[in-house]
Coordinates of C-alpha atoms in Angstrom, one line a residue:
M1 CA 0.3 14.4 25.5
F2 CA 2.9 15.0 22.8
C3 CA 2.1 18.6 21.9
A4 CA 5.8 19.3 22.0
F5 CA 6.6 16.6 19.5
L6 CA 6.3 18.7 16.3
M7 CA 8.9 17.9 13.6
L8 CA 9.4 21.5 12.5
P9 CA 12.6 23.0 10.9
M10 CA 14.1 25.1 13.7
G11 CA 15.3 28.0 11.6
N12 CA 15.5 31.7 12.6
D13 CA 11.7 32.0 12.6
N14 CA 11.1 29.1 14.9
R15 CA 13.7 29.7 17.6
E16 CA 11.2 31.4 20.0
V17 CA 8.7 28.6 19.5
G18 CA 11.3 26.0 20.1
W19 CA 12.3 27.7 23.3
R20 CA 8.8 27.8 24.6
L21 CA 8.3 24.1 23.8
E22 CA 11.5 23.3 25.8
E23 CA 10.0 25.2 28.7
E24 CA 6.8 23.2 28.5
R25 CA 8.8 20.0 28.6
G26 CA 10.6 21.2 31.7
E27 CA 7.3 21.7 33.4
A28 CA 5.9 18.4 32.3
V29 CA 8.6 16.3 33.9
R30 CA 8.8 17.7 37.4
R31 CA 9.4 15.0 40.0
L32 CA 6.3 14.3 42.0
G33 CA 6.4 13.4 45.7
S34 CA 5.0 10.2 47.2
P35 CA 1.3 10.1 47.9
P36 CA 0.3 10.6 51.6
E37 CA -1.1 7.1 51.6
W38 CA -0.5 4.2 49.2
P39 CA -3.6 2.5 47.8
W40 CA -4.4 -1.0 49.1
S41 CA -3.2 -3.9 47.0
L42 CA -2.7 -7.6 47.2
T43 CA 0.7 -8.9 48.0
L44 CA 2.9 -10.6 45.4
D45 CA 2.4 -14.0 47.1
A46 CA -1.4 -13.5 47.0
L47 CA -1.2 -12.8 43.2
G48 CA 0.8 -16.0 42.6
Y49 CA 3.9 -14.2 41.6
G50 CA 7.3 -14.0 43.2
R51 CA 8.7 -17.5 42.9
T52 CA 7.3 -18.9 39.7
G53 CA 8.6 -22.4 39.7
G54 CA 5.4 -23.7 41.2
R55 CA 5.8 -22.7 44.8
K56 CA 2.9 -20.6 46.3
I57 CA 1.2 -20.5 42.9
P58 CA -2.5 -21.3 43.3
P59 CA -3.4 -24.5 41.4
N60 CA -5.9 -22.6 39.2
F61 CA -3.1 -20.4 37.8
R62 CA -1.6 -21.3 34.5
Q63 CA 1.9 -21.1 35.9
F64 CA 1.2 -23.9 38.4
N65 CA 3.0 -27.1 37.8
E66 CA 2.5 -30.1 40.1
K67 CA 5.9 -31.7 39.3
R68 CA 7.8 -28.4 40.0
Q69 CA 5.9 -27.9 43.2
A70 CA 6.9 -31.3 44.5
M71 CA 10.6 -30.7 43.5
L72 CA 10.6 -27.4 45.3
T73 CA 9.1 -28.9 48.4
S74 CA 11.7 -31.6 48.5
G75 CA 14.5 -29.2 47.7
F76 CA 15.6 -30.9 44.4
A77 CA 14.5 -28.0 42.1
V78 CA 17.1 -26.3 39.9
L79 CA 16.1 -22.7 39.5
E80 CA 17.6 -22.3 36.0
E81 CA 15.5 -25.2 34.8
D82 CA 12.5 -25.4 37.0
D83 CA 11.7 -21.7 37.4
W84 CA 10.3 -20.4 34.1
A85 CA 10.8 -16.8 35.3
Y86 CA 14.5 -17.2 36.2
E87 CA 15.8 -15.7 32.9
M88 CA 13.1 -13.0 33.1
R89 CA 14.3 -11.7 36.5
K90 CA 17.9 -11.9 35.4
F91 CA 17.2 -10.0 32.1
W92 CA 15.0 -7.2 33.6
P93 CA 16.3 -5.1 36.6
M94 CA 13.3 -3.6 38.2
G95 CA 12.3 -0.2 39.5
E96 CA 12.6 3.4 38.5
A97 CA 16.4 3.6 39.0
A98 CA 16.9 0.7 36.7
A99 CA 14.6 2.3 34.1
M100 CA 16.5 5.6 34.2
R101 CA 19.8 3.7 33.8
R102 CA 18.5 1.8 30.8
L103 CA 17.2 5.1 29.2
E104 CA 20.6 6.7 29.6
E105 CA 22.4 3.7 28.2
W106 CA 20.2 3.6 25.2
L107 CA 20.6 7.4 24.6
K108 CA 24.4 6.9 24.4
D109 CA 24.0 4.1 21.8
A110 CA 21.4 6.1 19.9
A111 CA 23.8 9.1 19.8
W112 CA 26.4 6.9 18.2
G113 CA 23.8 6.0 15.6
C114 CA 22.5 2.5 16.4
Y115 CA 18.8 3.3 15.9
F116 CA 18.9 4.0 12.2
P117 CA 16.9 2.5 9.3
P118 CA 18.5 0.3 6.7
G119 CA 21.0 1.8 4.3
L120 CA 21.4 5.1 6.2
H121 CA 24.4 4.2 8.3
P122 CA 27.8 3.0 7.0
R123 CA 28.5 0.6 9.9
D124 CA 25.5 -1.7 9.3
E125 CA 23.5 -2.4 6.2
A126 CA 20.7 -4.2 7.9
G127 CA 19.6 -1.2 10.0
G128 CA 20.6 -1.1 13.6
R129 CA 17.1 -1.3 15.2
F130 CA 16.4 -4.4 13.1
R131 CA 19.4 -6.4 14.4
A132 CA 18.4 -9.3 16.6
D133 CA 22.0 -10.0 17.7
K134 CA 22.6 -6.5 19.0
A135 CA 21.0 -4.6 22.0
W136 CA 20.3 -1.7 19.6
T137 CA 16.6 -1.1 20.4
A138 CA 15.5 0.9 23.4
M139 CA 14.1 -1.9 25.5
L140 CA 12.1 0.7 27.5
S141 CA 8.6 -0.7 26.9
P142 CA 8.2 -2.6 30.2
Y143 CA 9.3 0.4 32.2
I144 CA 6.8 2.7 30.3
R145 CA 4.1 0.1 30.6
F146 CA 4.4 -0.2 34.4
G147 CA 5.0 3.5 35.0
D148 CA 8.7 3.4 36.0
L149 CA 9.2 5.8 33.1
S150 CA 6.7 8.3 31.8
A151 CA 6.4 8.7 28.0
R152 CA 6.7 12.4 28.4
Y153 CA 10.0 12.1 30.3
V154 CA 11.4 9.8 27.6
E155 CA 10.4 12.3 24.9
W156 CA 11.8 15.2 26.9
R157 CA 15.1 13.5 27.6
T158 CA 15.4 12.3 24.0
C159 CA 15.0 15.8 22.7
Q160 CA 17.7 17.0 25.0
V161 CA 20.3 14.5 23.9
L162 CA 19.5 13.5 20.3
S163 CA 19.4 15.5 17.1
Q164 CA 16.2 15.7 15.1
E165 CA 17.5 13.1 12.6
L166 CA 18.4 10.6 15.3
R167 CA 15.3 11.0 17.5
Q168 CA 12.5 11.2 14.9
L169 CA 12.2 7.5 14.2
F170 CA 12.2 6.6 17.8
L171 CA 9.7 9.2 19.0
K172 CA 7.4 8.2 16.2
R173 CA 7.1 4.8 17.8
V174 CA 6.4 6.4 21.2
V175 CA 3.6 8.4 19.7
W176 CA 2.1 5.1 18.3
R177 CA 1.3 4.2 21.9
D178 CA -1.2 7.0 22.0
K179 CA -2.5 6.1 18.6
A180 CA -3.2 2.6 19.9
Y181 CA -5.1 3.9 22.9
S182 CA -7.1 6.1 20.6
Q183 CA -8.0 3.1 18.5
L184 CA -9.0 1.0 21.5
Y185 CA -11.2 3.9 22.8
R186 CA -13.0 4.0 19.5
C187 CA -13.0 0.2 18.9
P188 CA -13.3 -1.2 22.5
D189 CA -13.7 -4.8 21.1
S190 CA -10.6 -4.6 18.9
H191 CA -8.7 -7.1 21.1
S192 CA -11.2 -9.8 20.2
V193 CA -13.2 -8.7 17.1
S194 CA -11.9 -7.7 13.7
I195 CA -12.3 -4.0 13.0
R196 CA -13.1 -4.9 9.4
P197 CA -16.1 -7.1 10.0
Q198 CA -15.8 -9.2 6.9
Y199 CA -12.7 -10.8 8.4
E200 CA -14.7 -12.4 11.2
Q201 CA -16.0 -14.8 8.5
E202 CA -12.5 -15.8 7.3
A203 CA -11.7 -19.5 7.4
W204 CA -8.2 -20.4 8.7
S205 CA -6.6 -23.6 7.7
G206 CA -3.9 -23.9 10.3
T207 CA -4.0 -26.6 13.0
R208 CA -3.8 -26.6 16.8
L209 CA -0.5 -28.6 16.5
Q210 CA 1.0 -25.9 14.3
L211 CA -0.1 -23.2 16.8
R212 CA 1.5 -25.2 19.7
R213 CA 4.8 -25.6 17.8
W214 CA 4.8 -21.9 17.1
Q215 CA 4.2 -21.1 20.7
R216 CA 7.0 -23.4 21.9
G217 CA 9.5 -22.3 19.3
E218 CA 9.5 -25.6 17.5
T219 CA 8.6 -24.6 13.9
G220 CA 11.9 -25.8 12.4
Y221 CA 12.8 -22.2 11.2
P222 CA 15.7 -21.0 13.5
L223 CA 14.9 -17.3 13.6
V224 CA 11.3 -17.8 14.4
D225 CA 12.1 -20.5 17.0
A226 CA 14.8 -18.3 18.6
A227 CA 12.5 -15.4 18.9
M228 CA 9.6 -17.4 20.4
R229 CA 12.0 -19.0 23.0
Q230 CA 13.3 -15.6 23.9
L231 CA 9.7 -14.4 24.3
W232 CA 9.0 -17.3 26.8
K233 CA 12.3 -16.9 28.7
V234 CA 12.4 -13.1 29.1
G235 CA 9.0 -12.0 28.1
W236 CA 10.2 -9.8 25.3
M237 CA 11.6 -9.6 21.7
C238 CA 12.5 -6.7 19.6
N239 CA 9.8 -5.1 17.3
H240 CA 11.3 -6.5 14.1
L241 CA 11.1 -10.0 15.4
R242 CA 7.5 -9.5 16.5
H243 CA 6.7 -8.8 12.9
V244 CA 8.6 -11.9 11.7
T245 CA 6.9 -14.2 14.2
A246 CA 3.5 -12.7 13.7
Q247 CA 3.6 -13.0 9.9
F248 CA 4.9 -16.6 10.2
L249 CA 1.7 -17.4 12.2
I250 CA -0.7 -15.5 9.9
E251 CA 0.7 -15.7 6.4
H252 CA 2.5 -19.1 6.5
L253 CA 0.7 -21.2 9.1
D254 CA -2.6 -19.5 8.2
L255 CA -3.7 -19.1 11.8
S256 CA -5.9 -16.3 13.1
W257 CA -4.3 -13.1 14.5
K258 CA -6.4 -13.7 17.7
E259 CA -4.3 -16.8 18.5
G260 CA -1.1 -14.6 18.3
F261 CA -2.7 -11.8 20.3
A262 CA -3.6 -14.2 23.1
W263 CA -0.1 -15.7 23.3
Y264 CA 1.7 -12.4 23.2
D265 CA -0.7 -11.1 25.9
Y266 CA 0.1 -14.0 28.1
T267 CA 3.9 -14.0 27.6
L268 CA 5.1 -10.3 27.1
V269 CA 6.2 -8.4 30.1
D270 CA 5.3 -5.2 28.3
T271 CA 1.9 -6.5 27.2
D272 CA -0.6 -3.7 26.6
V273 CA -4.0 -4.6 25.2
A274 CA -4.2 -1.4 23.1
I275 CA -0.8 -1.8 21.4
N276 CA -1.1 -5.6 21.1
A277 CA -4.6 -5.4 19.5
M278 CA -3.5 -2.6 17.0
M279 CA -0.4 -4.5 15.8
W280 CA -2.0 -7.9 15.6
Q281 CA -5.0 -6.5 13.7
M282 CA -2.6 -4.8 11.3
G283 CA -0.8 -8.1 10.8
G284 CA -4.0 -9.9 10.2
H285 CA -5.1 -7.3 7.6
S286 CA -8.3 -6.7 9.6
G287 CA -7.3 -3.4 11.3
I288 CA -7.6 0.2 10.3
G289 CA -4.2 -0.2 8.6
S290 CA -2.5 -3.4 7.5
W291 CA 1.1 -4.5 6.8
N292 CA 1.8 -4.4 3.1
F293 CA 4.9 -6.7 3.3
V294 CA 5.6 -10.3 4.2
M295 CA 8.9 -11.4 5.8
H296 CA 10.7 -14.5 4.7
P297 CA 11.8 -16.5 7.8
I298 CA 15.1 -17.5 6.2
Y299 CA 16.2 -14.3 4.5
A300 CA 15.0 -12.2 7.5
G301 CA 17.4 -14.3 9.6
K302 CA 20.3 -13.7 7.3
K303 CA 19.5 -10.0 7.4
V304 CA 19.1 -9.4 11.2
D305 CA 21.4 -12.1 12.5
P306 CA 24.1 -12.4 9.8
E307 CA 26.6 -14.3 12.0
G308 CA 24.0 -16.5 13.7
N309 CA 24.8 -15.3 17.2
Y310 CA 21.2 -14.6 18.2
V311 CA 20.1 -18.1 17.0
R312 CA 23.0 -19.7 18.9
R313 CA 22.0 -17.8 22.1
W314 CA 18.4 -19.1 22.1
L315 CA 18.8 -22.4 20.2
P316 CA 21.9 -23.9 21.7
E317 CA 21.2 -27.2 19.9
L318 CA 22.3 -25.4 16.7
R319 CA 25.4 -23.7 18.2
N320 CA 27.9 -25.9 16.3
L321 CA 26.4 -25.3 12.8
P322 CA 28.5 -23.2 10.4
T323 CA 27.1 -19.7 9.9
E324 CA 26.1 -20.4 6.3
Y325 CA 23.6 -23.1 7.5
I326 CA 22.5 -21.6 10.8
H327 CA 19.2 -20.2 9.3
C328 CA 18.5 -23.3 7.1
P329 CA 20.0 -26.3 8.9
W330 CA 18.1 -28.7 6.6
E331 CA 20.3 -27.6 3.7
A332 CA 23.5 -28.6 5.5
P333 CA 25.2 -31.7 4.2
T334 CA 24.7 -34.8 6.3
G335 CA 28.3 -34.9 7.4
T336 CA 28.1 -31.3 8.5
R337 CA 25.0 -31.9 10.6
I338 CA 26.4 -35.0 12.2
S339 CA 29.7 -33.2 13.1
A340 CA 27.6 -30.3 14.5
Q341 CA 25.4 -32.8 16.5
V342 CA 22.3 -31.6 14.7
L343 CA 19.8 -34.3 13.7
I344 CA 16.6 -32.9 12.1
N345 CA 13.6 -34.2 14.1
G346 CA 16.0 -35.6 16.6
V347 CA 18.0 -32.7 18.1
Y348 CA 16.2 -30.0 16.1
W349 CA 12.6 -29.9 14.9
Q350 CA 11.4 -30.9 11.4
R351 CA 9.9 -27.8 9.7
V352 CA 6.2 -27.4 10.4
I353 CA 5.7 -26.3 6.8
E354 CA 7.9 -26.8 3.7
W355 CA 6.4 -24.2 1.3
F356 CA 9.9 -22.9 0.6
E357 CA 10.8 -26.1 -1.3
P358 CA 10.3 -26.6 -5.1
M359 CA 6.6 -27.2 -5.9
A360 CA 5.4 -30.8 -5.9
C361 CA 4.8 -30.9 -9.7
C362 CA 8.5 -30.2 -10.3
V363 CA 9.6 -33.2 -8.2
A364 CA 10.5 -36.4 -10.1
G365 CA 7.9 -39.1 -9.8
K366 CA 5.0 -36.8 -9.1
R367 CA 2.1 -36.7 -11.5
A368 CA 2.2 -33.6 -13.7
T369 CA -0.5 -31.0 -13.2
P370 CA -2.6 -29.7 -16.2
L371 CA -0.8 -26.4 -16.1
E372 CA 2.6 -28.2 -16.3
I373 CA 1.3 -30.3 -19.3
Y374 CA 0.2 -27.2 -21.1
A375 CA 3.5 -25.4 -20.3
K376 CA 5.5 -28.3 -21.8
S377 CA 3.4 -28.2 -24.9
L378 CA 4.4 -24.6 -25.6
P379 CA 7.4 -23.9 -27.9
D380 CA 10.7 -22.8 -26.3
D381 CA 11.2 -20.0 -28.8
A382 CA 9.2 -16.9 -27.9
D383 CA 9.1 -16.0 -31.6
A384 CA 7.2 -19.2 -32.3
F385 CA 4.0 -17.8 -30.7
P386 CA 1.7 -16.4 -33.4
A387 CA 0.0 -13.1 -33.0
L388 CA -3.4 -13.6 -34.6
F389 CA -4.8 -10.3 -33.5
P390 CA -3.2 -6.9 -32.8
M391 CA -1.9 -6.4 -29.3
Y392 CA -4.1 -3.5 -28.2
T393 CA -2.9 -1.6 -25.2
V394 CA -3.5 1.7 -23.4
S395 CA -0.8 4.2 -22.3
S396 CA -0.1 4.7 -18.6
D397 CA -1.7 8.2 -18.8
I398 CA -4.9 6.7 -20.1
L399 CA -4.9 4.0 -17.5
L400 CA -4.3 6.4 -14.6
S401 CA -7.1 8.6 -15.8
M402 CA -9.7 5.8 -15.8
T403 CA -12.6 5.9 -13.3
K404 CA -14.3 2.8 -14.7
I405 CA -13.2 -0.1 -16.9
E406 CA -14.9 0.0 -20.3
P407 CA -14.9 -2.7 -23.0
H408 CA -12.6 -2.9 -26.0
E409 CA -15.1 -1.4 -28.5
K410 CA -15.7 1.8 -26.6
L411 CA -12.0 2.6 -26.0
K412 CA -11.2 1.8 -29.6
A413 CA -14.0 4.1 -30.9
R414 CA -12.5 7.0 -28.8
G415 CA -9.0 6.3 -30.2
Q416 CA -7.6 5.4 -26.8
L417 CA -6.2 2.0 -27.8
V418 CA -2.8 1.6 -29.3
A419 CA -1.6 -1.4 -31.3
F420 CA 1.7 -2.1 -29.4
T421 CA 5.0 -2.5 -31.1
D422 CA 8.5 -2.7 -29.5
D423 CA 9.5 0.7 -30.8
L424 CA 6.7 2.4 -28.7
G425 CA 8.2 1.6 -25.4
R426 CA 7.6 -1.2 -22.9
A427 CA 4.5 -3.2 -22.2
A428 CA 3.0 -4.7 -19.1
F429 CA 0.6 -7.7 -19.1
V430 CA -2.1 -7.4 -16.4
S431 CA -3.5 -10.6 -15.0
H432 CA -6.6 -10.4 -12.8
Q433 CA -9.7 -12.2 -11.4
W434 CA -13.1 -11.6 -12.9
L435 CA -15.4 -10.4 -10.1
A436 CA -18.6 -10.7 -12.0
K437 CA -19.9 -12.8 -14.9
Q438 CA -20.1 -10.0 -17.4
H439 CA -17.5 -7.6 -16.1
P440 CA -14.0 -8.2 -14.5
D441 CA -14.2 -5.3 -12.0
P442 CA -17.6 -3.6 -11.8
H443 CA -16.8 -1.5 -8.8
F444 CA -13.3 -0.5 -10.0
R445 CA -11.7 -2.1 -6.9
Q446 CA -8.9 -4.0 -8.5
M447 CA -8.0 -1.4 -11.0
S448 CA -7.8 1.3 -8.3
I449 CA -5.2 -0.7 -6.5
L450 CA -3.2 -0.9 -9.7
Q451 CA -3.5 2.8 -10.2
T452 CA -2.3 3.6 -6.7
A453 CA 0.7 1.2 -7.1
L454 CA 1.5 2.6 -10.5
K455 CA 1.5 6.2 -9.3
R456 CA 4.1 5.3 -6.6
I457 CA 6.2 3.3 -9.0
L458 CA 6.4 6.1 -11.6
S459 CA 7.1 8.8 -9.0
T460 CA 9.7 7.2 -6.7
R461 CA 13.2 5.8 -6.9
G462 CA 13.9 2.4 -5.4
F463 CA 13.1 -1.2 -5.8
L464 CA 10.0 -3.4 -5.9
P465 CA 10.5 -6.2 -3.3
L466 CA 10.0 -9.8 -4.3
D467 CA 7.2 -11.8 -2.9
F468 CA 8.3 -14.6 -0.5
V469 CA 7.5 -17.5 -2.9
T470 CA 9.7 -16.0 -5.7
E471 CA 12.4 -15.3 -3.1
A472 CA 12.4 -18.9 -2.0
L473 CA 12.0 -20.7 -5.3
V474 CA 13.9 -18.5 -7.7
R475 CA 17.3 -18.0 -6.0
T476 CA 18.5 -15.8 -8.9
A477 CA 15.5 -13.4 -8.8
K478 CA 16.3 -9.8 -7.7
P479 CA 14.0 -6.9 -6.8
V480 CA 12.9 -4.8 -9.8
P481 CA 14.1 -1.2 -9.9
T482 CA 11.3 1.3 -10.3
Q483 CA 13.6 3.0 -12.9
D484 CA 12.8 0.2 -15.3
F485 CA 9.2 1.4 -15.4
Q486 CA 10.2 5.1 -15.9
E487 CA 12.9 4.9 -18.6
Q488 CA 10.5 4.4 -21.6
P489 CA 6.7 5.0 -22.2
L490 CA 4.6 2.3 -20.6
F491 CA 1.6 0.5 -22.2
F492 CA -0.8 -1.9 -20.5
W493 CA -2.6 -5.0 -21.9
Y494 CA -5.8 -5.8 -20.0
D495 CA -8.2 -8.5 -21.5
Y496 CA -11.4 -6.5 -21.1
F497 CA -10.3 -3.5 -23.1
S498 CA -7.6 -5.2 -25.2
C499 CA -9.8 -8.1 -26.6
P500 CA -13.1 -7.7 -28.4
Q501 CA -16.0 -8.0 -26.0
L502 CA -19.3 -6.8 -27.5
E503 CA -19.3 -7.8 -31.1
H504 CA -21.8 -10.6 -30.6
R505 CA -24.3 -8.0 -29.4
F506 CA -24.1 -6.1 -32.6
F507 CA -23.6 -8.8 -35.2
N508 CA -25.2 -11.8 -33.5
S509 CA -22.7 -14.0 -35.4
D510 CA -20.7 -16.8 -33.9
E511 CA -18.4 -16.7 -37.0
V512 CA -17.4 -13.0 -36.4
D513 CA -16.9 -13.7 -32.7
S514 CA -14.6 -16.6 -33.4
L515 CA -12.6 -14.5 -35.9
Q516 CA -11.8 -11.7 -33.5
Q517 CA -12.3 -12.6 -29.8
A518 CA -11.0 -16.1 -30.2
S519 CA -8.1 -14.9 -32.2
A520 CA -7.2 -12.4 -29.5
I521 CA -7.4 -15.1 -26.8
K522 CA -5.2 -17.5 -28.8
S523 CA -2.7 -14.7 -29.2
I524 CA -2.2 -14.3 -25.4
P525 CA 1.1 -16.3 -25.3
A526 CA 2.5 -13.9 -28.0
Y527 CA 1.3 -10.9 -26.0
V528 CA 3.0 -12.2 -22.9
S529 CA 6.3 -12.8 -24.8
K530 CA 6.2 -9.1 -25.9
C531 CA 5.7 -7.7 -22.4
R532 CA 8.5 -6.6 -20.2
F533 CA 6.4 -6.8 -17.1
F534 CA 3.7 -9.2 -15.8
L535 CA 1.4 -7.8 -13.2
A536 CA -1.1 -9.8 -11.1
L537 CA -3.9 -8.0 -9.4
C538 CA -4.5 -9.7 -6.1
P539 CA -6.5 -7.4 -3.8
V540 CA -8.7 -8.5 -0.9
I541 CA -12.2 -9.1 -2.5
E542 CA -15.5 -10.4 -1.5
C543 CA -16.8 -13.4 -3.3
P544 CA -20.1 -12.4 -5.0
N545 CA -21.6 -15.8 -4.6
E546 CA -20.6 -16.7 -1.0
N547 CA -20.5 -13.2 0.6
K548 CA -17.2 -13.8 2.2
V549 CA -13.6 -12.9 1.7
G550 CA -12.1 -14.5 -1.3
L551 CA -9.0 -16.8 -1.5
K552 CA -6.8 -15.9 1.4
K553 CA -3.6 -16.3 -0.5
A554 CA -4.9 -13.5 -2.9
R555 CA -4.2 -10.8 -0.4
S556 CA -2.6 -7.6 -1.7
R557 CA 1.0 -7.1 -0.4

């Protein structure tokens, strides 16, 4: 379908090829005449559409509402309030002419530069296509879905108007449509069954009440609620907000992607089972690919709706709040909320979850956890930690060349371990889960993830984003520049090859074991204080005892 969509440099050698591709596009978009006879179809009234406030909707349709039906019959109905599709019809002009008009309007905006990624345009740091408060996305999906526009015509017209730099990002998303169809063809049950079968056994802790509040836009998080109410009113939201709301459902409420798929399929005017299934499976980490990021509902709001105009449009109960509190109304002083006529759990909803608050053990009056008791027992001065055993590490080159994890004694015998000191460079402490009783990673699954991440960190310039818990709880935390890992030689501490493991097999002596392995374990606080970086390996793993996916919160990001 998109044979013409090849991102090639159009230099002297490619001019003839480029001309032929343009000719092919011209042939592909010829206007077709009407068929000699239209196929038979039910009328809108028979389908239960048309007037959606309850009138002429069969009682077995979900849109039917007995109260609205009675109000319409008696003539007391107010369309803006009693017709749930009123905003939808107002928002979407229908037909081919309207679709063509919308395409041309968007091409003008795109030529100006509205559809650009973050940091690549001087007029907007958030990235134009991410902005919730601007009409800077194409909004063509319903027209393509119902055939008012063909994908080939959109591609042809885009290539006519926009330069390679401006059109590449948009056309990539058009091509994703075909990718979704290909996936559905090969995985016909992907709309209801996880492509990665182990995820079918995953236990979800979210409740039906939380699902209902997400569906209604009553989570207590303004950006999520505004997006979900826009979805219900007009049957659409921009792609970035679909990511935000989907991740809130899966990552924060811990509800299955299938619940989100069903609701989107019911409410989107551009719903497409192939695209819907592909994206929700990616969000649920069970698809062929998966999202490797998590969006914070508060900081995402400040990024895509910096002035709060989008929230005020869809959540009028918050319209009087100052901009600094529009995405976190619970943080506003009581006097500010009263003057803005915002009462939490009165006018606006109490948050469905409060994970973004300080942890319970840090709140006065709460019983301290064992970890907190241990932390308080440690000295404040890092130099007070005694190093009872040398801090053995491996260099980044050795770590990247590993194909299996071998114990301390074998690496030391080969001369691959280095007793780390500050003049050698920087150290990283690697924390991980043991996947077997005698070996931390027998199939090299966790370490391979670390190797992949490390290769990217050492070969690219940029920043490592913060996880959402750190963002929420540590306000002063900032993303880590990858340059910090590249400036000096890097060494890694990993317990299995940094601490003695096999001496009891050779000496059969508890005394020898206690003098070396125990000393190394007691030295861990000293090792941590020496390390510039602390890395936690949290990949998706299978529990060896229960044959199911491990702790859900241990997903890799």
